[in-house]
Amino acid sequence: MYIALWSLLLVVPGIIKSYEYRMVPYILAENPGMDSKQVFEISKRMMNGQKMETFILDLSFIGWALVAGITCGIAGVFYVTPYVNATNTELYAFNKVQAYNEGYIR
C-alpha cells in the first residue's frame, strides 16, 4: 500500500520506495511481532546506500526473464523464480549482517 501511495506522486518515487521497503517481508518473517513502523524504518536503513546496487542486481535477471517468457513460464517456475528469491534472500542476509555491525538491529 505504501508503494502504491508513493507511486501516485510519480513513477520514480514509487520505484525508490519499493527498493527501500524490499527487506520488509524478510524482517517480518524473522520478527513477526515487530511494530510496522519499526519494520519499515529498519528496511529503509538497511537499503540506505544499497538501492542502486539492488537495481543493477535486478537488471541482471532480464535474460532469465526472457528465458522464462520463451518457455511460457515453465523455466520461471522451476529455475528463474527460485534463483531470484534465493538471491534476494542472500541480499537480506548481507544487509542484516551490516545492520548488526552498525547496531541498529539486535
mmCIF file of C-alpha atoms in Angstrom:
data_model
loop_
_atom_site.group_PDB
_atom_site.id
_atom_site.type_symbol
_atom_site.label_atom_id
_atom_site.label_comp_id
_atom_site.label_asym_id
_atom_site.label_seq_id
_atom_site.Cartn_x
_atom_site.Cartn_y
_atom_site.Cartn_z
ATOM 1 C CA MET A 1 0.000 0.000 0.000
ATOM 2 C CA TYR A 2 2.833 2.392 0.825
ATOM 3 C CA ILE A 3 4.458 1.780 -2.544
ATOM 4 C CA ALA A 4 1.183 2.470 -4.351
ATOM 5 C CA LEU A 5 0.752 5.746 -2.489
ATOM 6 C CA TRP A 6 4.305 6.833 -3.321
ATOM 7 C CA SER A 7 3.705 5.878 -6.955
ATOM 8 C CA LEU A 8 0.832 8.362 -7.103
ATOM 9 C CA LEU A 9 3.375 11.183 -6.888
ATOM 10 C CA LEU A 10 5.383 9.957 -9.849
ATOM 11 C CA VAL A 11 6.819 6.685 -11.023
ATOM 12 C CA VAL A 12 10.371 7.349 -9.800
ATOM 13 C CA PRO A 13 9.499 7.923 -6.102
ATOM 14 C CA GLY A 14 7.434 4.727 -6.179
ATOM 15 C CA ILE A 15 10.370 2.762 -7.543
ATOM 16 C CA ILE A 16 12.727 4.236 -4.950
ATOM 17 C CA LYS A 17 10.326 3.398 -2.138
ATOM 18 C CA SER A 18 9.863 -0.134 -3.461
ATOM 19 C CA TYR A 19 13.611 -0.624 -3.073
ATOM 20 C CA GLU A 20 13.557 0.942 0.398
ATOM 21 C CA TYR A 21 10.831 -1.439 1.536
ATOM 22 C CA ARG A 22 12.306 -4.516 -0.132
ATOM 23 C CA MET A 23 13.535 -6.067 3.129
ATOM 24 C CA VAL A 24 10.160 -5.789 4.913
ATOM 25 C CA PRO A 25 8.990 -9.379 4.219
ATOM 26 C CA TYR A 26 12.284 -10.818 5.450
ATOM 27 C CA ILE A 27 12.295 -8.700 8.611
ATOM 28 C CA LEU A 28 8.697 -9.690 9.349
ATOM 29 C CA ALA A 29 9.491 -13.366 8.736
ATOM 30 C CA GLU A 30 12.178 -13.247 11.426
ATOM 31 C CA ASN A 31 10.295 -10.897 13.783
ATOM 32 C CA PRO A 32 6.537 -11.414 13.357
ATOM 33 C CA GLY A 33 5.622 -9.390 16.429
ATOM 34 C CA MET A 34 7.569 -6.266 15.449
ATOM 35 C CA ASP A 35 5.755 -2.941 15.019
ATOM 36 C CA SER A 36 5.161 -1.994 11.377
ATOM 37 C CA LYS A 37 6.753 1.444 11.700
ATOM 38 C CA GLN A 38 9.869 -0.128 13.147
ATOM 39 C CA VAL A 39 9.979 -2.714 10.343
ATOM 40 C CA PHE A 40 9.751 -0.028 7.660
ATOM 41 C CA GLU A 41 12.429 2.055 9.388
ATOM 42 C CA ILE A 42 14.800 -0.899 9.637
ATOM 43 C CA SER A 43 14.221 -1.784 5.974
ATOM 44 C CA LYS A 44 14.849 1.830 4.982
ATOM 45 C CA ARG A 45 18.114 1.889 6.926
ATOM 46 C CA MET A 46 19.190 -1.497 5.559
ATOM 47 C CA MET A 47 18.728 -0.310 1.990
ATOM 48 C CA ASN A 48 20.366 3.067 2.551
ATOM 49 C CA GLY A 49 23.182 3.183 0.006
ATOM 50 C CA GLN A 50 22.147 -0.170 -1.490
ATOM 51 C CA LYS A 51 19.312 0.861 -3.796
ATOM 52 C CA MET A 52 21.381 1.388 -6.946
ATOM 53 C CA GLU A 53 23.289 -1.860 -6.454
ATOM 54 C CA THR A 54 19.993 -3.687 -5.943
ATOM 55 C CA PHE A 55 18.583 -2.094 -9.101
ATOM 56 C CA ILE A 56 21.623 -3.308 -11.046
ATOM 57 C CA LEU A 57 21.136 -6.737 -9.484
ATOM 58 C CA ASP A 58 17.547 -6.727 -10.744
ATOM 59 C CA LEU A 59 18.734 -5.760 -14.220
ATOM 60 C CA SER A 60 20.960 -8.837 -14.246
ATOM 61 C CA PHE A 61 17.830 -11.018 -14.248
ATOM 62 C CA ILE A 62 16.453 -9.641 -17.530
ATOM 63 C CA GLY A 63 17.947 -12.524 -19.507
ATOM 64 C CA TRP A 64 16.379 -15.035 -17.159
ATOM 65 C CA ALA A 65 13.008 -13.316 -17.532
ATOM 66 C CA LEU A 66 13.334 -13.648 -21.320
ATOM 67 C CA VAL A 67 14.102 -17.358 -20.944
ATOM 68 C CA ALA A 68 11.014 -17.734 -18.753
ATOM 69 C CA GLY A 69 8.923 -15.922 -21.356
ATOM 70 C CA ILE A 70 10.209 -18.051 -24.212
ATOM 71 C CA THR A 71 9.374 -21.241 -22.327
ATOM 72 C CA CYS A 72 5.863 -19.985 -21.478
ATOM 73 C CA GLY A 73 6.734 -19.662 -17.803
ATOM 74 C CA ILE A 74 7.993 -23.205 -17.259
ATOM 75 C CA ALA A 75 11.587 -22.077 -16.702
ATOM 76 C CA GLY A 76 10.245 -19.304 -14.487
ATOM 77 C CA VAL A 77 8.531 -21.745 -12.175
ATOM 78 C CA PHE A 78 11.380 -24.220 -11.901
ATOM 79 C CA TYR A 79 14.519 -22.104 -12.304
ATOM 80 C CA VAL A 80 14.125 -18.336 -12.512
ATOM 81 C CA THR A 81 11.806 -17.588 -9.583
ATOM 82 C CA PRO A 82 13.741 -19.767 -7.079
ATOM 83 C CA TYR A 83 17.001 -18.231 -8.306
ATOM 84 C CA VAL A 84 15.702 -14.665 -7.898
ATOM 85 C CA ASN A 85 14.229 -15.437 -4.468
ATOM 86 C CA ALA A 86 17.469 -17.055 -3.295
ATOM 87 C CA THR A 87 19.426 -14.032 -4.490
ATOM 88 C CA ASN A 88 17.096 -11.651 -2.646
ATOM 89 C CA THR A 89 17.423 -13.766 0.498
ATOM 90 C CA GLU A 90 21.212 -13.529 0.250
ATOM 91 C CA LEU A 91 20.867 -9.768 -0.190
ATOM 92 C CA TYR A 92 18.842 -9.670 3.027
ATOM 93 C CA ALA A 93 21.423 -11.814 4.845
ATOM 94 C CA PHE A 94 24.205 -9.476 3.718
ATOM 95 C CA ASN A 95 22.263 -6.371 4.754
ATOM 96 C CA LYS A 96 21.333 -7.966 8.094
ATOM 97 C CA VAL A 97 24.993 -8.554 8.940
ATOM 98 C CA GLN A 98 25.718 -4.918 8.131
ATOM 99 C CA ALA A 99 22.773 -3.822 10.269
ATOM 100 C CA TYR A 100 24.058 -5.851 13.222
ATOM 101 C CA ASN A 101 27.543 -4.392 12.770
ATOM 102 C CA GLU A 102 26.142 -0.853 12.654
ATOM 103 C CA GLY A 103 23.995 -1.561 15.698
ATOM 104 C CA TYR A 104 20.504 -0.542 14.589
ATOM 105 C CA ILE A 105 19.085 -4.039 14.919
ATOM 106 C CA ARG A 106 19.764 -6.526 17.680
#
